Tab-separated table of C-alpha atoms in Angstrom:
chain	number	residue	atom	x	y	z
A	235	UNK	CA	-26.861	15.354	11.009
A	236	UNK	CA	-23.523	16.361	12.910
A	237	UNK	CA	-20.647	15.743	10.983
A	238	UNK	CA	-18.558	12.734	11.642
A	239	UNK	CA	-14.969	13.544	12.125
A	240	UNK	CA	-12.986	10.682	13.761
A	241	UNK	CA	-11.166	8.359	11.692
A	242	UNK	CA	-12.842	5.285	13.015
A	243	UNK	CA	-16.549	6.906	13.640
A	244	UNK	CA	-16.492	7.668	9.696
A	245	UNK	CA	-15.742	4.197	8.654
A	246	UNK	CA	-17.889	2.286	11.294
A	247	UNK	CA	-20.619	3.933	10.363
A	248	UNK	CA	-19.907	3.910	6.715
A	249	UNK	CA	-21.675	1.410	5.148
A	250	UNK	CA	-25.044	2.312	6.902
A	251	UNK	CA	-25.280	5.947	5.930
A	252	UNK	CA	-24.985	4.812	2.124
A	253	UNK	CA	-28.744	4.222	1.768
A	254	UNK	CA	-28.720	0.225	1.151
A	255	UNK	CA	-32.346	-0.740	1.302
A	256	UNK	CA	-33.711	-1.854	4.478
A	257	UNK	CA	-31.462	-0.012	6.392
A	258	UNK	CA	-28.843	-2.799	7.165
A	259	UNK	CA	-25.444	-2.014	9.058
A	260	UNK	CA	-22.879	-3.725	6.170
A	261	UNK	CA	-23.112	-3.135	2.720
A	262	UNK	CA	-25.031	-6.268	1.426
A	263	UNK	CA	-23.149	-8.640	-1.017
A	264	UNK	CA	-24.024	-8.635	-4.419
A	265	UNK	CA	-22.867	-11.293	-6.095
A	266	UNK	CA	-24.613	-10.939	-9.647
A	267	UNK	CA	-22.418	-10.789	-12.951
A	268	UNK	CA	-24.556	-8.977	-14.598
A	269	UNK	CA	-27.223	-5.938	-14.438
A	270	UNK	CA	-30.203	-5.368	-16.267
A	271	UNK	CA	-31.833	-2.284	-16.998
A	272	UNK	CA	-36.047	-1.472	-18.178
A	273	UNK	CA	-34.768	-0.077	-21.216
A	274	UNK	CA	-31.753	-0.256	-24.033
A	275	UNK	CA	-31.322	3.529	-23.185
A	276	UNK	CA	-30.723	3.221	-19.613
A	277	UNK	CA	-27.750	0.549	-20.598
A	278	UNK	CA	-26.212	2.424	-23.335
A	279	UNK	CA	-25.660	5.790	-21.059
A	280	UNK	CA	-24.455	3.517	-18.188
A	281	UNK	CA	-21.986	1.625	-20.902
A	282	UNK	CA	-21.069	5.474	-21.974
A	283	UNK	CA	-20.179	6.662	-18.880
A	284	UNK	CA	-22.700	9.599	-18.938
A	285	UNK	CA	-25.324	7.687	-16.390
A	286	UNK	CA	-24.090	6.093	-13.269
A	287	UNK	CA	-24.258	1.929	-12.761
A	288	UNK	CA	-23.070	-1.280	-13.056
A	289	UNK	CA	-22.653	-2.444	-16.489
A	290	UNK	CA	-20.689	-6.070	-15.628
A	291	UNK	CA	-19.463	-7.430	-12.198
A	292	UNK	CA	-15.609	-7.184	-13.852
A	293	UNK	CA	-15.651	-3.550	-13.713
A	294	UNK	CA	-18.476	-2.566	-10.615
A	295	UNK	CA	-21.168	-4.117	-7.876
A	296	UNK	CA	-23.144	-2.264	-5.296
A	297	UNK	CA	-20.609	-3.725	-2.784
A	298	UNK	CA	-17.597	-2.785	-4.736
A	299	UNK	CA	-18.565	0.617	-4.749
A	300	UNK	CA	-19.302	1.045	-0.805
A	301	UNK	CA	-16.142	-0.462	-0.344
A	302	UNK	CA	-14.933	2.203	-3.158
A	303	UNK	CA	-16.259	5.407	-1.224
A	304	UNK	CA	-15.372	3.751	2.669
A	305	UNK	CA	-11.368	4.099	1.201
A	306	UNK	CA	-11.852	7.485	-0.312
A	307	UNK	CA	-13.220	8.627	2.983
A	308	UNK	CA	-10.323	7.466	5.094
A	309	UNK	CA	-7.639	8.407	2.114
A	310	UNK	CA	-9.712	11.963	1.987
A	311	UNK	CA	-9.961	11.329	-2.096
A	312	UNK	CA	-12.163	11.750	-4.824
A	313	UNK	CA	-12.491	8.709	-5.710
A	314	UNK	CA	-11.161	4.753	-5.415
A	315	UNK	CA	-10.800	1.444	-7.781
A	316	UNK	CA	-10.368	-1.862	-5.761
A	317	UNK	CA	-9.070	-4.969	-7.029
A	318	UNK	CA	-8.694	-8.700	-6.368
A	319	UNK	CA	-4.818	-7.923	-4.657
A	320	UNK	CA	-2.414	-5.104	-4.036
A	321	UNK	CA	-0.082	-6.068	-6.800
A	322	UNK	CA	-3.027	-5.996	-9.195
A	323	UNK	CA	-3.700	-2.314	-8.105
A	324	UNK	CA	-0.425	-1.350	-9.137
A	325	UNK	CA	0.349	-3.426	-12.289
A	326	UNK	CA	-3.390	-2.331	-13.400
A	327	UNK	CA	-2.408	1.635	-12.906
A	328	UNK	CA	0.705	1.168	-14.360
A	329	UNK	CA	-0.165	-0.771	-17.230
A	330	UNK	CA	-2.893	1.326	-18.529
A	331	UNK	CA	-1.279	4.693	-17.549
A	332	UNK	CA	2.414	3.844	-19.127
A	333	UNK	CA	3.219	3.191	-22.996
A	334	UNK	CA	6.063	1.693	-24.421
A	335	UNK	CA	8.732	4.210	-24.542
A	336	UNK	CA	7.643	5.999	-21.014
A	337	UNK	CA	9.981	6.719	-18.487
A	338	UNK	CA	9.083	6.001	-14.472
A	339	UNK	CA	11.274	6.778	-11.405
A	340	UNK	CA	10.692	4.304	-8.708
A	341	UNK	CA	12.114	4.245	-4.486
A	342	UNK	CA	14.868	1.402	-5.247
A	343	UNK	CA	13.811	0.527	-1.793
A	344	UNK	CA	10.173	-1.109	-2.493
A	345	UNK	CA	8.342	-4.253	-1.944
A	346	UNK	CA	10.025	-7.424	-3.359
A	347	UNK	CA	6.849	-8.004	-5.783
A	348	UNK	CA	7.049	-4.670	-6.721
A	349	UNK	CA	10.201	-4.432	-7.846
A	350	UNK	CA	9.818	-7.836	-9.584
A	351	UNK	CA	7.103	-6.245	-11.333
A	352	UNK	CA	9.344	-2.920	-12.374
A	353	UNK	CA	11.684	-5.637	-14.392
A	354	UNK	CA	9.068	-6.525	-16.137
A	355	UNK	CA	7.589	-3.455	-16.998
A	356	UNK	CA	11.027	-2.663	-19.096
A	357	UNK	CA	10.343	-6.122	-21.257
A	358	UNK	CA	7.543	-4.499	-22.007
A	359	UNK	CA	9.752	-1.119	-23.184
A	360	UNK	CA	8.804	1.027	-20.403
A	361	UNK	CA	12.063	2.379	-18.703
A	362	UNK	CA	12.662	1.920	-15.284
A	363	UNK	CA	15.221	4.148	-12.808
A	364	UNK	CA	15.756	3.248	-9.672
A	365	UNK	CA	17.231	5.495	-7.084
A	366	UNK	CA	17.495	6.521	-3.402
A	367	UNK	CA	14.485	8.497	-2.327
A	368	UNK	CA	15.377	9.183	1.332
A	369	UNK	CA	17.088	12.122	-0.755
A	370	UNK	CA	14.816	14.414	-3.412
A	371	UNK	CA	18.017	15.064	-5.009
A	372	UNK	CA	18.259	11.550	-6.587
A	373	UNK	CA	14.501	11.777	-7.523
A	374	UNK	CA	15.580	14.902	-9.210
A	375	UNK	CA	18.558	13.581	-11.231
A	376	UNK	CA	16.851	10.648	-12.558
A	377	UNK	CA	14.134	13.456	-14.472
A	378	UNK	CA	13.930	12.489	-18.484
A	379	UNK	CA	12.040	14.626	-21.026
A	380	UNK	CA	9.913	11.102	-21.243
A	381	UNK	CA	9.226	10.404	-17.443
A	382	UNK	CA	6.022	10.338	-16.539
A	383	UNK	CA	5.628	9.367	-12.589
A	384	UNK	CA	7.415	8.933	-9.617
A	385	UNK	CA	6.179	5.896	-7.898
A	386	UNK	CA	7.496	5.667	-3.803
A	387	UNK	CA	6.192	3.607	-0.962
A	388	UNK	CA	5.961	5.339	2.599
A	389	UNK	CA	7.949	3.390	4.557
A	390	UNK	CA	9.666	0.785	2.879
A	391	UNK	CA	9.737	-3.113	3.332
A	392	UNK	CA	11.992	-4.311	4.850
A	393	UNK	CA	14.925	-1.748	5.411
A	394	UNK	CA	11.678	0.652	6.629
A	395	UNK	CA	13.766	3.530	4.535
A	396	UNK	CA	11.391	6.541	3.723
A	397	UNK	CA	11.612	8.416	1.402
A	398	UNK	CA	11.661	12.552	1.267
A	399	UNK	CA	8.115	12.509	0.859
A	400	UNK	CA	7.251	16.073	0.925
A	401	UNK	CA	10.053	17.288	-1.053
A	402	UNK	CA	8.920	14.667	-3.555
A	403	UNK	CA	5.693	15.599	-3.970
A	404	UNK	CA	6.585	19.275	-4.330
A	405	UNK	CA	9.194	18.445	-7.254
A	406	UNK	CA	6.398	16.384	-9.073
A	407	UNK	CA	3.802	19.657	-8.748
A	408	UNK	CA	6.687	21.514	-10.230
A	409	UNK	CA	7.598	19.197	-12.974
A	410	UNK	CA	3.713	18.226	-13.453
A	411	UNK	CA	4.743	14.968	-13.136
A	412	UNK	CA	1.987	11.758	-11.644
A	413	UNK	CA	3.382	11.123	-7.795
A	414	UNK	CA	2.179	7.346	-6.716
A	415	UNK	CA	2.651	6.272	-2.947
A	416	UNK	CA	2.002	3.351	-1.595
A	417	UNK	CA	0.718	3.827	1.869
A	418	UNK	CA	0.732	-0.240	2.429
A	419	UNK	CA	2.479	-0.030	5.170
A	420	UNK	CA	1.121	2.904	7.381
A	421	UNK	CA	-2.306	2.958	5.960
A	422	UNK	CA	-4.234	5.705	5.918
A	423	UNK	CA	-4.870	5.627	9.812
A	424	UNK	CA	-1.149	6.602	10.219
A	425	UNK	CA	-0.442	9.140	7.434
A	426	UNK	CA	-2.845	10.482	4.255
A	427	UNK	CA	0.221	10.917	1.234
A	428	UNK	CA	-2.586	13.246	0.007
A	429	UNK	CA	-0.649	15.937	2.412
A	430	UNK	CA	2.428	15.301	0.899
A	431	UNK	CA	0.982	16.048	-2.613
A	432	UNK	CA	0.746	12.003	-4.048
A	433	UNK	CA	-2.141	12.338	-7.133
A	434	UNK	CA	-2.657	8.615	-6.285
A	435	UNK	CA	-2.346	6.241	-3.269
A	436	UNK	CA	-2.103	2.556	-3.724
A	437	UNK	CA	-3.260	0.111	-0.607
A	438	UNK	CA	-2.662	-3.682	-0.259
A	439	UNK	CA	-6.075	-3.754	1.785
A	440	UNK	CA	-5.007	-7.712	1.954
A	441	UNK	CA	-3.066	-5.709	4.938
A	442	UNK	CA	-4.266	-3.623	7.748
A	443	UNK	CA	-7.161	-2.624	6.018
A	444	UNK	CA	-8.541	-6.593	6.449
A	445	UNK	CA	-6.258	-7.011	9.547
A	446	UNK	CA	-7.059	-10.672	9.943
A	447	UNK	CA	-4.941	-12.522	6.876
A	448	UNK	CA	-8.351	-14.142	5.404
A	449	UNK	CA	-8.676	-12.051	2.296
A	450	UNK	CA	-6.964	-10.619	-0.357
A	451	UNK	CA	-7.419	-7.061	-1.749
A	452	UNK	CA	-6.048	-3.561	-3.552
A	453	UNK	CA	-7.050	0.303	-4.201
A	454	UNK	CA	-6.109	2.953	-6.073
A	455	UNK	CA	-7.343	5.867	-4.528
A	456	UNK	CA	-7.138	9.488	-6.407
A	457	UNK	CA	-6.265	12.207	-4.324
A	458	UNK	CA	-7.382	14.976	-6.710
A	459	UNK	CA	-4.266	16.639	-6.520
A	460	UNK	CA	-2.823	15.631	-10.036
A	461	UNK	CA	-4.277	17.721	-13.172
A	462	UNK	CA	-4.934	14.661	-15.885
A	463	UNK	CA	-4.715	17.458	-18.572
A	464	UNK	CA	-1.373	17.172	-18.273
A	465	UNK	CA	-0.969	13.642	-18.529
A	466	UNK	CA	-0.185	12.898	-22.365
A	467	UNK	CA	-1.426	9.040	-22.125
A	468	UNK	CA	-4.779	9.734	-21.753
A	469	UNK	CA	-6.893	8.149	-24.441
A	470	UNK	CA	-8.978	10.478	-26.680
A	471	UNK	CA	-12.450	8.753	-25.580
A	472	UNK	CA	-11.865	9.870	-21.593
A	473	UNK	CA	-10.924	13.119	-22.325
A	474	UNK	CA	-14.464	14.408	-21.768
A	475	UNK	CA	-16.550	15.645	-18.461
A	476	UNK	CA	-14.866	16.324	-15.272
A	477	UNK	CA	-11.263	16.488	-16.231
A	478	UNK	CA	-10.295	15.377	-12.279
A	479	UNK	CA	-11.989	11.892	-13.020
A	480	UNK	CA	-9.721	11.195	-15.746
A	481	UNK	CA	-7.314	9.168	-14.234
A	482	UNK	CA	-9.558	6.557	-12.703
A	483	UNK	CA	-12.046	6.180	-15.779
A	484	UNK	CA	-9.151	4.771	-17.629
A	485	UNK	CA	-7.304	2.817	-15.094
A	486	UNK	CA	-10.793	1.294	-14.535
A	487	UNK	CA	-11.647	0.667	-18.649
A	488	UNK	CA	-7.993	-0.863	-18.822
A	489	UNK	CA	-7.297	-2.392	-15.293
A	490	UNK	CA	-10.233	-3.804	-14.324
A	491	UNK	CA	-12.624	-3.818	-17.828
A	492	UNK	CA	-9.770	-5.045	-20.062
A	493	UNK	CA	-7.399	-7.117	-17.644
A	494	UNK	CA	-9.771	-7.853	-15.326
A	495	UNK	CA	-7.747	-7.854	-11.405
A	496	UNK	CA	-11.391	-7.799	-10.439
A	497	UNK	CA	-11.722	-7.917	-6.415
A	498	UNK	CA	-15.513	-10.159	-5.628
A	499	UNK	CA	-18.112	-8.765	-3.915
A	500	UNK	CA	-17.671	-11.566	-1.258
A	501	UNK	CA	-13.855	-9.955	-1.062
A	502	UNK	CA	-15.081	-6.564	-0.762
A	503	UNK	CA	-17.455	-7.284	2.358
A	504	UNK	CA	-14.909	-8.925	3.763
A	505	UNK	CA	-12.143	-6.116	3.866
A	506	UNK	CA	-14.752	-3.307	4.871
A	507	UNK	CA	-15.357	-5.504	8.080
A	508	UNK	CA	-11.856	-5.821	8.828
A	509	UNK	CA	-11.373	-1.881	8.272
A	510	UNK	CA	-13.887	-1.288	11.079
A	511	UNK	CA	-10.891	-1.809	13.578
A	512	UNK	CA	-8.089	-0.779	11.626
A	513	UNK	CA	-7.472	2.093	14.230
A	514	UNK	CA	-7.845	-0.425	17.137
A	515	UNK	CA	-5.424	-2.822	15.382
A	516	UNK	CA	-2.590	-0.228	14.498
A	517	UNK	CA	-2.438	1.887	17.979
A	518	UNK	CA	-1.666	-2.142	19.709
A	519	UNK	CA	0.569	-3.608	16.529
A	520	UNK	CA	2.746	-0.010	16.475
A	521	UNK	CA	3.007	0.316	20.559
A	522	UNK	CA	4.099	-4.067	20.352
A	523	UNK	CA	6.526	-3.120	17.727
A	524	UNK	CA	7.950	-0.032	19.566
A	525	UNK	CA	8.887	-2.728	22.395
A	526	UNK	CA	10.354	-5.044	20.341
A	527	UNK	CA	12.297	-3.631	18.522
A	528	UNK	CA	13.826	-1.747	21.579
A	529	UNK	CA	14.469	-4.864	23.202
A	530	UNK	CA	16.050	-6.050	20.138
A	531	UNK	CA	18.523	-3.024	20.161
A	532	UNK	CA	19.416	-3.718	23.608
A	533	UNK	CA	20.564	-7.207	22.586
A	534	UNK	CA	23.738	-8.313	22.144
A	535	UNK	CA	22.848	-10.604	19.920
A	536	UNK	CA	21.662	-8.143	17.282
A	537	UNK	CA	23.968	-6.335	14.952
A	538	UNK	CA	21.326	-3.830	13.533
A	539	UNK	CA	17.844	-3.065	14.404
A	540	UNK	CA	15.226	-1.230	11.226
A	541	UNK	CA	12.602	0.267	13.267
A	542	UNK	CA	11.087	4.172	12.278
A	543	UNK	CA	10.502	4.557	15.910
A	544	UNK	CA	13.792	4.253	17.224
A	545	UNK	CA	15.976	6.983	17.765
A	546	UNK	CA	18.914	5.816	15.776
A	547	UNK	CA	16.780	5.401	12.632
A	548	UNK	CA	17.990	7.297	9.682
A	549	UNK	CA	14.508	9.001	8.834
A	550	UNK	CA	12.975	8.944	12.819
A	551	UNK	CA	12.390	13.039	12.782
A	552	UNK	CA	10.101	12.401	9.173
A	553	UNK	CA	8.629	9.416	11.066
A	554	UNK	CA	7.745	11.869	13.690
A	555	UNK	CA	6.674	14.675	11.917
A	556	UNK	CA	4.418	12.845	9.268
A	557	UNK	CA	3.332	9.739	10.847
A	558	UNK	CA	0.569	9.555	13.704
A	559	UNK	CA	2.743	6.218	14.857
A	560	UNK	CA	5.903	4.370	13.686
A	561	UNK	CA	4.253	1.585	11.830
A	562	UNK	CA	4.468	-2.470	13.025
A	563	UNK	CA	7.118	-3.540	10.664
A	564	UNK	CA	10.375	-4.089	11.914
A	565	UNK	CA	13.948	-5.674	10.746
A	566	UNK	CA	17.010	-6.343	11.990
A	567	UNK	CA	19.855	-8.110	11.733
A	568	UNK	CA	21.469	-11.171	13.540
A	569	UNK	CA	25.258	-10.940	14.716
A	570	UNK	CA	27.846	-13.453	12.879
A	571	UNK	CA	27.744	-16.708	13.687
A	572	UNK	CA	23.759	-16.522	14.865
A	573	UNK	CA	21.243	-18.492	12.542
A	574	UNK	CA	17.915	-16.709	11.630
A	575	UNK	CA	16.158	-20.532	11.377
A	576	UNK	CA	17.718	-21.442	14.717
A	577	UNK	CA	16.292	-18.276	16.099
A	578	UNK	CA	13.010	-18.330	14.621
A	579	UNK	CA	11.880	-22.196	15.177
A	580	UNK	CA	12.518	-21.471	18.772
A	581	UNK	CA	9.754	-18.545	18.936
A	582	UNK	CA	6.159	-20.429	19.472
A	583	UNK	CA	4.152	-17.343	19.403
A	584	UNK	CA	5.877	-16.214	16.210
A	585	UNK	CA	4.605	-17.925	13.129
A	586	UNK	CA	6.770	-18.563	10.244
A	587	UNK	CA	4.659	-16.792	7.443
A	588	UNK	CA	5.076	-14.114	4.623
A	589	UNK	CA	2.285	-11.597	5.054
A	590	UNK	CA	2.237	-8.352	6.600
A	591	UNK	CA	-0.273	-6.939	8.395
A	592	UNK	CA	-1.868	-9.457	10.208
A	593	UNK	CA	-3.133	-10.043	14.021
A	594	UNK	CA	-0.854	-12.514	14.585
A	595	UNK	CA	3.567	-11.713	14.635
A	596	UNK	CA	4.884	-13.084	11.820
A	597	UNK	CA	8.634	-12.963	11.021
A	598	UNK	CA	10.609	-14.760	7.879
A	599	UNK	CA	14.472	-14.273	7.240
A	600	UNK	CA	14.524	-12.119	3.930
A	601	UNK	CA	17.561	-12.976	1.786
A	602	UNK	CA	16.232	-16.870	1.767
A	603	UNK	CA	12.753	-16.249	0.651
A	604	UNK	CA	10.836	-13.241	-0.642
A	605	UNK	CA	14.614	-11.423	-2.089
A	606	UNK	CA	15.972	-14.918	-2.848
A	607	UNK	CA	15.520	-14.368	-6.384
A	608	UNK	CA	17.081	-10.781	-6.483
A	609	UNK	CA	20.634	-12.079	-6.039
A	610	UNK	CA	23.341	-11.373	-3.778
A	611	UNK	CA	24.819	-8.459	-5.599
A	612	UNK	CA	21.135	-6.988	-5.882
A	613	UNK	CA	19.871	-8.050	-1.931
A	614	UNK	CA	23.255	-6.082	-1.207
A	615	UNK	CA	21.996	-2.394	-3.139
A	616	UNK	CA	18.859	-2.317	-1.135
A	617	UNK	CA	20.437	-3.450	2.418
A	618	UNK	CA	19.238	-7.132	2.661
A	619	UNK	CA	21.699	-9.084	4.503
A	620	UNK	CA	22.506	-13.012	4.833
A	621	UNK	CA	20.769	-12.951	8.707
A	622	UNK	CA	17.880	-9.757	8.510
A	623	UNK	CA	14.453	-11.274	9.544
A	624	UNK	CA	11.627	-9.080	9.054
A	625	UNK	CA	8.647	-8.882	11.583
A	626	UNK	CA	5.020	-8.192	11.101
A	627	UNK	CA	4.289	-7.521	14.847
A	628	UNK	CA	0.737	-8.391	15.616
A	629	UNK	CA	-1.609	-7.442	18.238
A	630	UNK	CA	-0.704	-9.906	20.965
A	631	UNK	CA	-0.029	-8.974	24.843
A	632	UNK	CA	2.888	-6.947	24.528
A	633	UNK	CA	4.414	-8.674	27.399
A	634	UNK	CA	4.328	-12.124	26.082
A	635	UNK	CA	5.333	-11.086	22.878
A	636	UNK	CA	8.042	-8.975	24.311
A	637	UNK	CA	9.497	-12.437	26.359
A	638	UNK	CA	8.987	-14.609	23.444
A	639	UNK	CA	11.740	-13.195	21.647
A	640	UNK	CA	14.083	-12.540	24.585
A	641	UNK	CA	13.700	-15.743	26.059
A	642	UNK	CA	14.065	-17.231	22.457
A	643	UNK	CA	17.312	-14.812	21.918
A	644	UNK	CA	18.878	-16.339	25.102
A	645	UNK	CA	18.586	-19.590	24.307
A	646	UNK	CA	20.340	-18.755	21.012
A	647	UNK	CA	23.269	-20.538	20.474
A	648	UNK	CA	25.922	-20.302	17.422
């Protein structure tokens, strides 16, 4: 058979070339707890790890699994986990790779949930620095004889900082330290962090994987590139076999077996459906967004515009070299005396949501609701002003979209 090379023709095609039987387009939905075997034998090597198979629905299905190798495909990595969300994905990994007394270096620039969830980690006794990682140098600084990984999202939400990526992952080969990126926001359609040398990649498929805001989702994806006989957390019982599989086996004994951030198989059909136009979706959101947020820098209405694509952006030339598109988040600021409510209420097409991601433009003023809790003082280290609104640009007509928010800007009154 001829070799399938484009992004889209790999994953459309996906679940039929996985030898389901009867031959059926989608990986079917199995929705059994548990699986039964003709003999004791069978079970015990599956339950060992030295047979392949589902043991219990927590940790594995048939659907799971296609859903499992469709990600690795577009990732290009040896292997995936999914799980019921995004933030389960990460608190999963990080729970079961990280003991108390470990040392991480995180972006200080990261998802609100995320870096909820990096407070909490150091309750737990797992230290936590936080640092700018548009610059390697900070990355650098933060190094501790216990730090273990470096944990960076690719373009962050909702300043859209990125960080030094490459330079990143070359200091973590050096230091044979773990690199995590989340590639949430470009997916794997607009960059693969495995070029940038990331050992594992963490997706909120809840995102542009499922596209259409109807189903929530998360993967951990292992690149290959990080040697797990260098990682000293690994337990004694998965040191054995192929050393590159490591990682996974126990993020999948701890994260999914013992915690159990399980994603269904009804999830899992679900999200590889949605991923069938991922490419589709992301070429219209990014070109949408481009427009935007040029018409918002144009206004003179707007004090500061966070857009990748845009010239003035801090990080545009990384955005251009590494990225096959600027992404379809956006940010920017209103002008003193302007009220985000007043401006958003007035924008029909526009819907009033947290999500990111989906077909439909959604937009939210940040220091009110997702970084309410951080504070002033802390909204203020990462950027997050009293009037920033952050857009998820959808996949409407570019010109009504485009006219939405300029007619809605001059109508905008102090």
């Amino acid at each position: 058979m001829t070799k399938i090379k484009g992004f889209t023709s790999r994953i459309v095609h996906h679940d039929r070339l996985q030898g389901f039987a009867d031959g059926p387009v989608h990986a079917p939905i199995y929705n059994s707890v548990p699986f039964a075997y003709a003999t004791t034998a069978e079970l015990v090597a599956v339950f060992q790890g030295r047979a392949s198979g589902h043991a219990y629905a927590r940790q594995s299905t048939p659907t799971t699994d296609s859903l499992q190798s469709l990600i690795s495909a577009a990732e290009h990595g040896i292997g995936t986990l999914v799980f019921a969300t995004g933030m389960a994905a990460i608190s999963g990994t990080l729970l079961a790779l990280m003991q108390r007394g470990d040392h991480l270096i995180a972006s200080r620039f990261l998802f609100g949930n995320t870096h909820s969830l990096l407070t909490t980690l150091a309750n737990f006794g797992i230290e936590v620095t936080l640092v700018d990682a548009t610059d390697c140098a900070n990355v650098s600084a933060a190094r501790q004889a216990n730090t273990r990984l470096v944990f960076v999202e690719t373009i962050a939400n909702p300043g859209t900082q990125i960080a030094s990526l490459d330079e990143i992952g070359q200091w973590c080969a050096q230091q044979k330290l773990l690199f995590i990126v989340d590639n949430t926001i470009t997916s794997p359609y607009l960059f693969n962090p495995k070029n940038v040398q990331a050992g594992l990649i963490v997706n909120s498929l809840s995102k542009y994987f499922g596209g259409h805001g109807t189903v929530l989702g998360g993967a951990i994806t292992d690149t290959g590139h990080y040697d797990w006989t260098d990682y000293p957390n690994i337990f004694p019982a998965y040191r054995q076999g192929d050393a590159h599989k490591w990682g996974l086996t126990q993020i999948k004994k701890k994260a999914l077996r013992d915690m159990g951030g399980t994603l269904s198989s009804d999830g899992a059909y679900q999200l590889a459906v949605g991923a069938e136009t991922i490419a589709l979706r992301m070429d219209r959101a990014c070109a949408n967004a481009t427009a935007l947020a040029t018409l918002l820098e144009q206004n003179d209405k707007v004090e500061a515009v966070y857009y990748p694509g845009l010239a003035s952006h801090p990080q545009h030339d990384r955005a251009q070299r590494w990225f096959r598109s600027f992404g379809a988040i956006l940010s920017f600021d209103l002008k003193a005396p302007y009220d985000c409510a007043n401006l958003l209420d007035d924008m029909a097409l526009v819907i009033n949501a947290t999500h990111l991601g989906d077909n439909r433009t959604l937009a939210l003023p940040m220091a009110s609701t997702i970084f309410f809790e951080m504070g002033a003082d802390g909204r203020a280290a990462l950027g997050i002003g009293d009037r920033m609104i952050r857009c998820s640009v959808g996949i409407e007509d570019t010109e009504d979209l485009v006219s939405c928010f300029a007619q809605a800007l001059a109508r905008l009154t102090p």
